Coordinates of C-alpha atoms and ligand atoms in Angstrom, one line a residue:
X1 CA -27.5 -29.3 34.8
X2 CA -26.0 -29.2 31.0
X3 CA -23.2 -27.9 30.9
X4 CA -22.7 -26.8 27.5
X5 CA -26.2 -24.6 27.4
X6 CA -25.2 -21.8 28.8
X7 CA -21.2 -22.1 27.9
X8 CA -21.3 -19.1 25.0
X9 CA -18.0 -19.1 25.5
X10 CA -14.0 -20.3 24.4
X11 CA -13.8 -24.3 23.2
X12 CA -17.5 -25.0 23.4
X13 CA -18.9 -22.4 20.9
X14 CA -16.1 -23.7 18.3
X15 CA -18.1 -27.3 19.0
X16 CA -20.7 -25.5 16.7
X17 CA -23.3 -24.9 19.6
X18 CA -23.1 -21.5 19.4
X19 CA -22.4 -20.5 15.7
X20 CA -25.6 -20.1 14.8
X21 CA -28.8 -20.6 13.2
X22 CA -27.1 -21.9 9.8
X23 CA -26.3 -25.9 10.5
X24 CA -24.3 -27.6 7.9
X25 CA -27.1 -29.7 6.7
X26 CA -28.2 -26.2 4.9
X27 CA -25.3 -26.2 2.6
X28 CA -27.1 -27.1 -0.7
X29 CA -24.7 -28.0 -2.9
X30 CA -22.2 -31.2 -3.1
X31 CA -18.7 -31.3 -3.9
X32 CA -16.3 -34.0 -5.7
X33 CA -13.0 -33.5 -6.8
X34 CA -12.1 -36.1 -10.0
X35 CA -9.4 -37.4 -11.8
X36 CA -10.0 -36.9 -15.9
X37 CA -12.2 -40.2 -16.7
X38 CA -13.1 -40.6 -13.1
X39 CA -16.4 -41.2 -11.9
X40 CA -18.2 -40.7 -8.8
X41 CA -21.8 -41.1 -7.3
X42 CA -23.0 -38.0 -5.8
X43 CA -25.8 -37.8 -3.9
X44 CA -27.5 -34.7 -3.8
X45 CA -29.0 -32.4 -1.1
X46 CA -32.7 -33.4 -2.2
X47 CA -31.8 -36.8 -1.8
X48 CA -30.8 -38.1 -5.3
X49 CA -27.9 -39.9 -6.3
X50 CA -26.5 -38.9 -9.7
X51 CA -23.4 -40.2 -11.1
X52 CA -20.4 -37.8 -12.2
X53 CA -17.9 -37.9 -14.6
X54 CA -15.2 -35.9 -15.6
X55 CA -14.2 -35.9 -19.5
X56 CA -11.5 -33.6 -20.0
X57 CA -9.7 -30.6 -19.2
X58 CA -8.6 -28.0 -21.5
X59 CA -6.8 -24.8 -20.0
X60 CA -5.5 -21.9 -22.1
X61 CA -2.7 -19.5 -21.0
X62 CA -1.8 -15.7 -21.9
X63 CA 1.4 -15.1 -23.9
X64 CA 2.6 -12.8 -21.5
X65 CA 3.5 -14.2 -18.3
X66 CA 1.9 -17.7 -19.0
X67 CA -1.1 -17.7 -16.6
X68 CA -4.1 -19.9 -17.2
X69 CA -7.1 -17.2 -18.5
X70 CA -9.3 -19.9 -19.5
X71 CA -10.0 -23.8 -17.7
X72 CA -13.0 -25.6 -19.6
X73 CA -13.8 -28.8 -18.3
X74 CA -16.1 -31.4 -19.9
X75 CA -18.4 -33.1 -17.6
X76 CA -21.0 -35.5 -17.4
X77 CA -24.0 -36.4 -15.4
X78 CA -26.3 -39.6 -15.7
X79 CA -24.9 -39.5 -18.8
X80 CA -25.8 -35.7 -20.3
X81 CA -22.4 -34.1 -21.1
X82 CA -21.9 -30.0 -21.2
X83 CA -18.7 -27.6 -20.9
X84 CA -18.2 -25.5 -18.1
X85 CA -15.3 -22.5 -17.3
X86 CA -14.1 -22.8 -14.5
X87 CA -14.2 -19.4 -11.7
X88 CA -13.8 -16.3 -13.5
X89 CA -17.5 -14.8 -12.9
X90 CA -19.4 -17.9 -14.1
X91 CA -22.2 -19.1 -12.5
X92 CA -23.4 -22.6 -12.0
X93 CA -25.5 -23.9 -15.0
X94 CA -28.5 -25.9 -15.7
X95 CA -27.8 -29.6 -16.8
X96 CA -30.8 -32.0 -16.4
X97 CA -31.6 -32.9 -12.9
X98 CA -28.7 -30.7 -11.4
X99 CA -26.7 -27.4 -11.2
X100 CA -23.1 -27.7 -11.7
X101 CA -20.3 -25.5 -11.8
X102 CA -16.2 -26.1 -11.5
X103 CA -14.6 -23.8 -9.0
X104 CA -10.9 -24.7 -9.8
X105 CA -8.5 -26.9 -11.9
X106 CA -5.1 -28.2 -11.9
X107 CA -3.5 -25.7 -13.9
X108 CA -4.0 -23.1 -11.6
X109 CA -1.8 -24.7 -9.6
X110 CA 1.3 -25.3 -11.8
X111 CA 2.3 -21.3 -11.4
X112 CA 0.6 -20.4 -8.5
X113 CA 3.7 -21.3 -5.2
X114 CA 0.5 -23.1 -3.3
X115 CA -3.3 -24.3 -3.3
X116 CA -5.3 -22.7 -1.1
X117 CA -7.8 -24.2 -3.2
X118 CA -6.9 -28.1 -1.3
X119 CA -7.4 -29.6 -4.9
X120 CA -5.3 -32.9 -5.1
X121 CA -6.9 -33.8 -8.6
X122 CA -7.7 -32.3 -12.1
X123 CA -10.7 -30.5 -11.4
X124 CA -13.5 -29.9 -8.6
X125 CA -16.9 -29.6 -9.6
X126 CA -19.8 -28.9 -7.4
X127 CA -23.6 -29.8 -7.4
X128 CA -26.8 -28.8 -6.7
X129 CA -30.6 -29.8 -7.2
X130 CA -32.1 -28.6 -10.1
X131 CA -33.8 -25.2 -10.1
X132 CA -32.7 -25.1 -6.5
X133 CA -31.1 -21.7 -4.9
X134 CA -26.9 -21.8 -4.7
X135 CA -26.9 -20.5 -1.2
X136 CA -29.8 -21.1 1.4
X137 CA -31.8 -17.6 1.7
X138 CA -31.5 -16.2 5.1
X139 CA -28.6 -17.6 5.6
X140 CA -25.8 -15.5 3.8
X141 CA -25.8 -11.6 2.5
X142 CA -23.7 -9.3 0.7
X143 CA -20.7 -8.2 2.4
X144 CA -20.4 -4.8 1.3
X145 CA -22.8 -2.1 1.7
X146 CA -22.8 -0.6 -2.1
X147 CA -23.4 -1.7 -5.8
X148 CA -22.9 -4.5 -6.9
X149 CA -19.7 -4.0 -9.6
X150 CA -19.2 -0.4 -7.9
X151 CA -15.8 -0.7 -8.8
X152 CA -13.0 -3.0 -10.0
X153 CA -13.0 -6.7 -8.6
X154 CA -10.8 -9.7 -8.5
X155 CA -13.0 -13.2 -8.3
X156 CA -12.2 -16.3 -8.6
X157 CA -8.9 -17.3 -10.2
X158 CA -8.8 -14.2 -11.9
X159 CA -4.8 -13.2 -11.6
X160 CA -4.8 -10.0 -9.6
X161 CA -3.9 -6.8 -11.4
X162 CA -5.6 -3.7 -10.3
X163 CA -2.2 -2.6 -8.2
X164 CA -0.4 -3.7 -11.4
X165 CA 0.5 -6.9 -10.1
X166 CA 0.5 -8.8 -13.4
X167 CA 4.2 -8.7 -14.9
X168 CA 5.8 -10.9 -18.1
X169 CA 7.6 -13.9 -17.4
X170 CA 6.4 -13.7 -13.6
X171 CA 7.9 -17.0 -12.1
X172 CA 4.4 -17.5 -9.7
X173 CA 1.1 -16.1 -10.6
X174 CA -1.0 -15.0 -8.0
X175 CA -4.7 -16.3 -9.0
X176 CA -7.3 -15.0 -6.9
X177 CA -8.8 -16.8 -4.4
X178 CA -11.8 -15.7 -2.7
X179 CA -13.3 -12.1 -4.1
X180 CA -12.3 -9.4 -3.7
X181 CA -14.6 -6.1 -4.1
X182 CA -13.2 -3.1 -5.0
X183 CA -14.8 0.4 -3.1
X184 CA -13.9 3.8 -1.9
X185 CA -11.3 3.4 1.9
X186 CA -13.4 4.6 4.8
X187 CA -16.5 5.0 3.3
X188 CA -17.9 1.7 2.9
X189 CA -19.2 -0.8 5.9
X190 CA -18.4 -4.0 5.5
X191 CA -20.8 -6.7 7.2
X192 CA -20.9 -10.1 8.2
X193 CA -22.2 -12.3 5.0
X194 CA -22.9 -15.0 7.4
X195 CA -23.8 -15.4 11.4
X196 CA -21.4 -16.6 13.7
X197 CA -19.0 -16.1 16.2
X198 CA -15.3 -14.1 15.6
X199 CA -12.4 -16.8 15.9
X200 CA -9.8 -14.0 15.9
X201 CA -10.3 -9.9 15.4
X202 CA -7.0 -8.3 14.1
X203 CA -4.8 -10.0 16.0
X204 CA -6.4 -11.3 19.1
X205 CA -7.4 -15.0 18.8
X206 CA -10.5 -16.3 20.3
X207 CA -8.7 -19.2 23.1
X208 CA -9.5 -22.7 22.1
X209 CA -9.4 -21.6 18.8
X210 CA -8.8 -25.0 16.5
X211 CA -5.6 -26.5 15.9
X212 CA -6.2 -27.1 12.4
X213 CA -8.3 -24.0 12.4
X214 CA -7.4 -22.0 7.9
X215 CA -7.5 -19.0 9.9
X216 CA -4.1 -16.4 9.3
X217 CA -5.2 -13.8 12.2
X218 CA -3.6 -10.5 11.3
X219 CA -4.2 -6.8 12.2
X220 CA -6.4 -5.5 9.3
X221 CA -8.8 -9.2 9.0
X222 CA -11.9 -10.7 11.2
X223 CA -12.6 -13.9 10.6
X224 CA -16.1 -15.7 11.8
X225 CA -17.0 -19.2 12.1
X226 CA -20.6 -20.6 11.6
X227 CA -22.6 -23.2 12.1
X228 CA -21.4 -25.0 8.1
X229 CA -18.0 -25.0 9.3
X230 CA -17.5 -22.1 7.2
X231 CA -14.2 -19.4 8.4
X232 CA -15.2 -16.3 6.6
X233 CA -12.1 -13.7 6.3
X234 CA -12.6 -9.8 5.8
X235 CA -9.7 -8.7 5.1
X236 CA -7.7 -4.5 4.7
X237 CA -10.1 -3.7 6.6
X238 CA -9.5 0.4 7.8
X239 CA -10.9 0.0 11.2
X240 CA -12.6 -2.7 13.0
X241 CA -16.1 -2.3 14.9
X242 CA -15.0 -2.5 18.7
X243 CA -17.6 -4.9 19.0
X244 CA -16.2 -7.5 16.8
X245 CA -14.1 -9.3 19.5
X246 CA -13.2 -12.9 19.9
X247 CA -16.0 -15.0 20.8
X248 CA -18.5 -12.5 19.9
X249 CA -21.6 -13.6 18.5
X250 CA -22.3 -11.8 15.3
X251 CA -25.6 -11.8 13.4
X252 CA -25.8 -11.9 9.7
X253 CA -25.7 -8.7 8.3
X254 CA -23.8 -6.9 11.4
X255 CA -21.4 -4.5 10.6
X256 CA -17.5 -5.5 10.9
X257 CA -15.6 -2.4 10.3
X258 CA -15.1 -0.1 6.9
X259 CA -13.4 -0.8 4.0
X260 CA -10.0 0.1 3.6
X261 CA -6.1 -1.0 2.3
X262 CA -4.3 -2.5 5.2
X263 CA -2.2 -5.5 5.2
X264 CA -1.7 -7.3 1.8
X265 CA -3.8 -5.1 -0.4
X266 CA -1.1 -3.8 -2.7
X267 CA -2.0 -0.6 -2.4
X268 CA -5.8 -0.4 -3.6
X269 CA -8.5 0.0 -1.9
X270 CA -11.0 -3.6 -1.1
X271 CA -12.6 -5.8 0.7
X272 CA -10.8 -9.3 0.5
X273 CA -13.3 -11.9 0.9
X274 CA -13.2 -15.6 1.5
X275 CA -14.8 -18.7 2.4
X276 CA -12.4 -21.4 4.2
X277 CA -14.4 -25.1 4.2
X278 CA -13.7 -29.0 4.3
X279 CA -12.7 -30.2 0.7
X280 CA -13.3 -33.5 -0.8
X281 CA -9.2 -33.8 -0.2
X282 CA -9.7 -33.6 3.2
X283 CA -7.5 -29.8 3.4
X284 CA -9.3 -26.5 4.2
X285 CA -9.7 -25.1 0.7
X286 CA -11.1 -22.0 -0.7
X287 CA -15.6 -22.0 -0.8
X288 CA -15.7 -20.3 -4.2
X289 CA -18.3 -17.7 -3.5
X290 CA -19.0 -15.4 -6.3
X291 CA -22.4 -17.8 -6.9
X292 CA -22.8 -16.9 -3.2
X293 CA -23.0 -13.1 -3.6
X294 CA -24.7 -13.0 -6.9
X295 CA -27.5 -14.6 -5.3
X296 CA -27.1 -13.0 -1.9
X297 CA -27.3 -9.4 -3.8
X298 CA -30.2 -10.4 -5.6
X299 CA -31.8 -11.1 -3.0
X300 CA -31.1 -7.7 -1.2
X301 CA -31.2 -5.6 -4.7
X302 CA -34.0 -7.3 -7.3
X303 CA -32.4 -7.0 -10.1
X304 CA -33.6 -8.1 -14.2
X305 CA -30.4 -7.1 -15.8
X306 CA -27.1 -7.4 -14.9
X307 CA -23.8 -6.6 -17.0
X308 CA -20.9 -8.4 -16.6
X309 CA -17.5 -7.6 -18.5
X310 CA -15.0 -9.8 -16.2
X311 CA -12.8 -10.6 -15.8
X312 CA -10.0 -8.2 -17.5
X313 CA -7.3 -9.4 -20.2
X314 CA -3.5 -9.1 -20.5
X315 CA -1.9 -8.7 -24.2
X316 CA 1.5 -8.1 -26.0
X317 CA 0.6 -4.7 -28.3
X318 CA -0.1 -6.4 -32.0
X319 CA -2.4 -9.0 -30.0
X320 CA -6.0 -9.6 -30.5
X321 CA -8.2 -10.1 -27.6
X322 CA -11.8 -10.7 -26.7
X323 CA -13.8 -8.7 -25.4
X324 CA -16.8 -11.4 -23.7
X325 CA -20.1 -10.3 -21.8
X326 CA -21.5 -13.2 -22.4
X327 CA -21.8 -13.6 -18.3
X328 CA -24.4 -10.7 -18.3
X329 CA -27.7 -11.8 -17.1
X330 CA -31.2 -10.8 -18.2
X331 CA -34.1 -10.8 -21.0
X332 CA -33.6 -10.5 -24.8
X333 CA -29.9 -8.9 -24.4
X334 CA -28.2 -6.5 -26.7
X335 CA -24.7 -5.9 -26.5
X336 CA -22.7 -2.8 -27.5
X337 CA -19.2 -2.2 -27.2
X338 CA -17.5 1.7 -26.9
X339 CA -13.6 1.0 -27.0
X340 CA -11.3 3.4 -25.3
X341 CA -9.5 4.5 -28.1
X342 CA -12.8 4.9 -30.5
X343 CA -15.1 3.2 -32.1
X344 CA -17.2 0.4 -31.1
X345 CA -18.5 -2.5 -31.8
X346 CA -21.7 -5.0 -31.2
X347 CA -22.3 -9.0 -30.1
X348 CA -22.1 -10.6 -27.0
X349 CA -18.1 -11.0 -28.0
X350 CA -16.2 -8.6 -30.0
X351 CA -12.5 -9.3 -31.0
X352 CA -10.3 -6.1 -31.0
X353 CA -6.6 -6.1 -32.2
X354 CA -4.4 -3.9 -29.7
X355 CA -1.7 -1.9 -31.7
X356 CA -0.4 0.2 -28.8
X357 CA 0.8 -0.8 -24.5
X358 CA -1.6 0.9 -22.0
X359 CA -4.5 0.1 -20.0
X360 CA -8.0 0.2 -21.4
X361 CA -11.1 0.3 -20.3
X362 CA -13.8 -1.1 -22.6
X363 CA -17.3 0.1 -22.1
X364 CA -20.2 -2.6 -22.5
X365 CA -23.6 -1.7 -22.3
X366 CA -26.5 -4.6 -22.3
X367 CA -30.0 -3.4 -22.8
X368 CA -32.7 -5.8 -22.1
X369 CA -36.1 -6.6 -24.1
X370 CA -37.8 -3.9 -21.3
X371 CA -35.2 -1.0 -22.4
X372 CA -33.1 -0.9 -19.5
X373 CA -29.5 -0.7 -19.6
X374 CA -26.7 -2.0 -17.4
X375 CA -22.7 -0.9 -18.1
X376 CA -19.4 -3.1 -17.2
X377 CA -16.2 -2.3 -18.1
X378 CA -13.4 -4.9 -19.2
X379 CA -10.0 -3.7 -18.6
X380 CA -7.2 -4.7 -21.1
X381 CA -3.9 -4.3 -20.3
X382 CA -1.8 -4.0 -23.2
X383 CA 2.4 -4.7 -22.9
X384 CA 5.3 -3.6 -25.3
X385 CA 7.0 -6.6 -26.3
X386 CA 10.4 -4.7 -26.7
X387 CA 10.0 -3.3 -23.1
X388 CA 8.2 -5.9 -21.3
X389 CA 10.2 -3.8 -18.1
X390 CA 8.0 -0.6 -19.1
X391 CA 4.7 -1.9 -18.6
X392 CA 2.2 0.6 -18.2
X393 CA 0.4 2.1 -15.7
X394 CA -2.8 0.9 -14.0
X395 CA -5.1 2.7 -12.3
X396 CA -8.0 2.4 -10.3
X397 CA -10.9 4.4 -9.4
X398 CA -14.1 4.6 -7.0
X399 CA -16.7 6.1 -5.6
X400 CA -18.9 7.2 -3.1
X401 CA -21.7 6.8 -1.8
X402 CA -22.7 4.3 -4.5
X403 CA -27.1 4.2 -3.4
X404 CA -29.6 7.0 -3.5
X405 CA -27.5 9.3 -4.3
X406 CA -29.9 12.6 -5.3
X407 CA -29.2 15.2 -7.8
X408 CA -27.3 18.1 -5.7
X409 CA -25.7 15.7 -3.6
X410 CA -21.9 15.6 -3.5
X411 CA -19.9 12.3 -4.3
X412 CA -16.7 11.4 -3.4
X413 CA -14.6 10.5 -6.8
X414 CA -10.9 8.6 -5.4
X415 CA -8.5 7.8 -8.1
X416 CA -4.7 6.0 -7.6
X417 CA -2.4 5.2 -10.0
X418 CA -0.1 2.3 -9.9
X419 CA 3.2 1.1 -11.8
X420 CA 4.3 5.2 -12.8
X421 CA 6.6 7.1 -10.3
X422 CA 4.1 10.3 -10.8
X423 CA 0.7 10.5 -10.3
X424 CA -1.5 13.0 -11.9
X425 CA -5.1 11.7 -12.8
X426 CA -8.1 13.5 -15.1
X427 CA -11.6 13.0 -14.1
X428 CA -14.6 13.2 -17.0
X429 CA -17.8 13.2 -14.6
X430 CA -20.2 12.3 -17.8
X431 CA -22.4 15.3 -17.1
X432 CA -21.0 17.7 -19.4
X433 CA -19.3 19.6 -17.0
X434 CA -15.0 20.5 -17.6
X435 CA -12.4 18.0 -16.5
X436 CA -11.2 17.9 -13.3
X437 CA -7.3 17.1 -12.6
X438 CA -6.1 15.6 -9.7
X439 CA -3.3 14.3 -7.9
X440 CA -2.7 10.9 -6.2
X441 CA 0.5 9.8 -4.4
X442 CA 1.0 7.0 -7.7
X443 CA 1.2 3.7 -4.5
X444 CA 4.4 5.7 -3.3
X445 CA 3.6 4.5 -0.2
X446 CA 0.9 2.1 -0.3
X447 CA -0.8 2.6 3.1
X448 CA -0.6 6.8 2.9
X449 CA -4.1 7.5 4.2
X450 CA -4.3 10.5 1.4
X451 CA -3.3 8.2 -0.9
X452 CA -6.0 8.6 -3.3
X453 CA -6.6 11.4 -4.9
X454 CA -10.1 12.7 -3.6
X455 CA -12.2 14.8 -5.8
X456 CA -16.3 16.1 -5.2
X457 CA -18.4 16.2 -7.2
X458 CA -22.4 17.2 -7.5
X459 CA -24.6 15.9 -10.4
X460 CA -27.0 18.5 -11.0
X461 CA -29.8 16.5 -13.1
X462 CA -31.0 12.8 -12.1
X463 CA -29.2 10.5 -14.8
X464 CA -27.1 7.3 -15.6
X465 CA -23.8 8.6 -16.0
X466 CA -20.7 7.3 -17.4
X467 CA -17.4 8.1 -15.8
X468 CA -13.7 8.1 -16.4
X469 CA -10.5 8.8 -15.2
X470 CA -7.4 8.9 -16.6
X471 CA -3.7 8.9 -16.3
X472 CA -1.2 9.6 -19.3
X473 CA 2.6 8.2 -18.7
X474 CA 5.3 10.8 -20.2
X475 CA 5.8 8.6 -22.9
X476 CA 2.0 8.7 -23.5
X477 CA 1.0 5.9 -22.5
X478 CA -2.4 5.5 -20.6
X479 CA -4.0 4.2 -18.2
X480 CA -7.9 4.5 -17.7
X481 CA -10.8 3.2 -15.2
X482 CA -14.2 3.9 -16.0
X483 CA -17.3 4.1 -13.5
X484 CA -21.0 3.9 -13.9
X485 CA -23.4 6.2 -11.4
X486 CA -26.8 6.8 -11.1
X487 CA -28.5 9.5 -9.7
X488 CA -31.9 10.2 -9.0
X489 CA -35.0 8.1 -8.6
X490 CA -34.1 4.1 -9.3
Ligands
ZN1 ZN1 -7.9 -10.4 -2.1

């Protein structure tokens, strides 16, 4: 008799016989974490052995509350030498026989209070086969069910600031880790990006759960383990499917519970989501993922154009900033800028000198060699120097459904401000129709299930409309968040 074939349950499923139909051997990249002029011999999923070197580091900070915004490291392999930003929406690149992208430096860690990353040295890189995919298909989807970029996001390193969480002269900055995907509380269903089995639902632990196990079991996050080793957490989640219990299987794609606020959100409404694996150092360290749901999206949603205007920027007022979308993707791209308060400008970059505090929202619209056009918007958040305790408010906004919506359909618009004592929040639907004021509890309480302020709204025509919301400070200073919806026939 084996013992261990039909044991689906406790100790022996964590032994990996159970987790699934995704073994470790189908992780396709390699990892190595160097030292600047270190070099190591990596040996590649296909098979070949390339060797790695790591140049230099270079990491740029904001003036405001010193955070790294920029970590460019200098790399080479067999000899062929290229640049690469580290996190921050950038994808791995081509560079001869491999891919190669750098998920985190030492810098981040200087401000950040720990390393969740489990980097010891100056930079991590990771590798993959040439004109391989990042993320085996079949084998890891999408976690949320709606638009890619429905709404604001915090990815990789990024310093979170949607709840207003970025301050001057902030003693620790809290870089993201993980992704997190901004969407409407309640109304989206959040799924399992990868199959496995639950190691701890809310707060009940699956028994025989590892010693050494990343996991941080709490009432609003699931966390599943599969067969790469891989602890996925979903985290603020507003309810939890009852059948996500500990030791459950769960397939890929199975639905986990709804999006919501709970626990550490700060008051805005997301999925957290993160990837907890084995790092060259030896400690559980952050899987950096956003190359993982690019291509897992894809996959779900063809797609020949994609917009990207992440992640956002933080300014004194007299400050110039730039405006990048230079991590759009698709065919013959042209780039065109709308700023928030007028005019506009063209280029894959555009530098724009902010005069006044608030929170913008630049618009940027890519069209591709085909004629179709995809929006992003780059938030800015802009402080007074002479008041660096005023800062101004934030806001954030989404919406739902997010797919096929048709004209005469209503959509849910939900709109909270952050950082003002009052909220009070203006909706421009894009279709022509009068503004629509609402009123959202400003994060008075940040887990008030009315928190938002709801509106409805029905598109009459099938279009691709811009949205925005705004919220004006007494002193007039403002705070906007913009939103792209289509309706009608893809
Ligand atoms: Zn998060």
């Amino acid at each position: 008799m084996n013992l261990f074939a039909p044991a689906c349950a406790g100790i022996l499923m964590l032994a990996g016989a159970c987790r699934g139909q995704t073994p470790a051997s189908s992780i396709i990249h390699r990892t190595v974490d160097l030292r600047i002029g270190e070099t190591e011999e990596v040996t590649l999923s296909d098979g070949l052995a390339v060797k790695v070197k790591l140049l230099g580091l270079e990491e740029r900070c904001d003036e405001v509350n010193g955070a790294v915004r920029q970590a460019e490291v200098r790399v080479e392999v067999d000899g062929q030498a290229t640049n690469l930003t580290s996190g921050t929406y950038h994808v791995p690149v081509p560079l001869g026989r491999v891919q190669i992208d750098c998920p985190i430096t030492k810098g981040y860690l200087r401000k950040s209070g720990q390393n969740p990353w489990g980097l010891l040295k100056d930079a991590r890189l990771r590798l993959w086969p040439a004109g391989s995919a990042w993320i085996a298909p079949g084998s890891f989807v999408y976690p949320a069910k709606q638009r890619w970029f429905a709404s604001y996001t915090q990815m990789a390193n990024e310093p979170v600031y949607v709840d207003g969480g970025e301050l001057p002269d902030k003693k620790e900055i809290y870089y993201h880790f993980g992704l997190d995907i901004g969407g409407s509380e309640g109304l989206v269903d959040v799924v399992s990006a990868t199959e496995g089995i639950v190691t701890s639902s809310g707060t009940e632990v699956l028994a025989g759960q590892a010693a050494d196990s990343p996991a941080e079991p709490r009432y609003d996050n699931v966390y599943i383990l599969d067969g790469r080793g891989w602890y996925c957490r979903y985290s603020h989640l507003k309810f939890i499917d009852p059948a996500v219990r500990p030791g459950a299987h769960i397939a890929l794609g199975q639905k986990l519970g709804v999006l919501g606020k709970e626990g550490g959100s700060g008051g805005w409404s997301h999925l957290h989501f993160d990837i907890w694996a084995r790092q060259p150092s030896g400690l559980w360290g952050i899987e950096e993922g956003y190359a993982f749901l690019w291509q897992a999206y894809e996959r779900e949603h063809p797609r020949e154009l994609v917009a990207v205007a992440r992640p956002h920027a933080l300014a004194w007022a007299g400050q110039r900033v730039t405006l990048d979308g230079s991590r759009s993707r698709g065919r013959g791209l042209r780039y065109e800028w709308t700023f928030t308060e007028g005019g506009s400008g063209g280029g894959e970059r555009v530098e724009r000198l902010y005069e006044k505090p608030g929170t913008y929202c630049e618009t940027l619209k890519v069209t591709d060699a085909a004629g179709r056009v995809d929006y992003d918007f780059m938030v800015v958040q802009v402080l007074d120097r002479a008041h660096p305790d005023q800062p101004p408010p934030t806001i954030h906004a989404n919406y739902a459904p997010t797919f096929g919506i048709r004209p005469k359909d209503p959509v849910v618009f939900k709109v909270r401000t952050f950082r003002d004592k009052e909220g009070g929040e203006t909706w421009d639907f894009g279709d022509g129709t009068p503004a629509v004021s609402v009123k959202s509890d400003a994060n008075a309480d940040r887990y008030a299930p009315n928190g938002y302020a709801e509106a409805r709204h029905v598109y009459a025509k099938a279009g691709h409309y811009l949205v925005s919301v705004q919220h004006v400070r007494a002193d007039g200073v403002p705070a906007v968040a913009r939103l792209q919806v289509r309706v009608g026939p893809e």
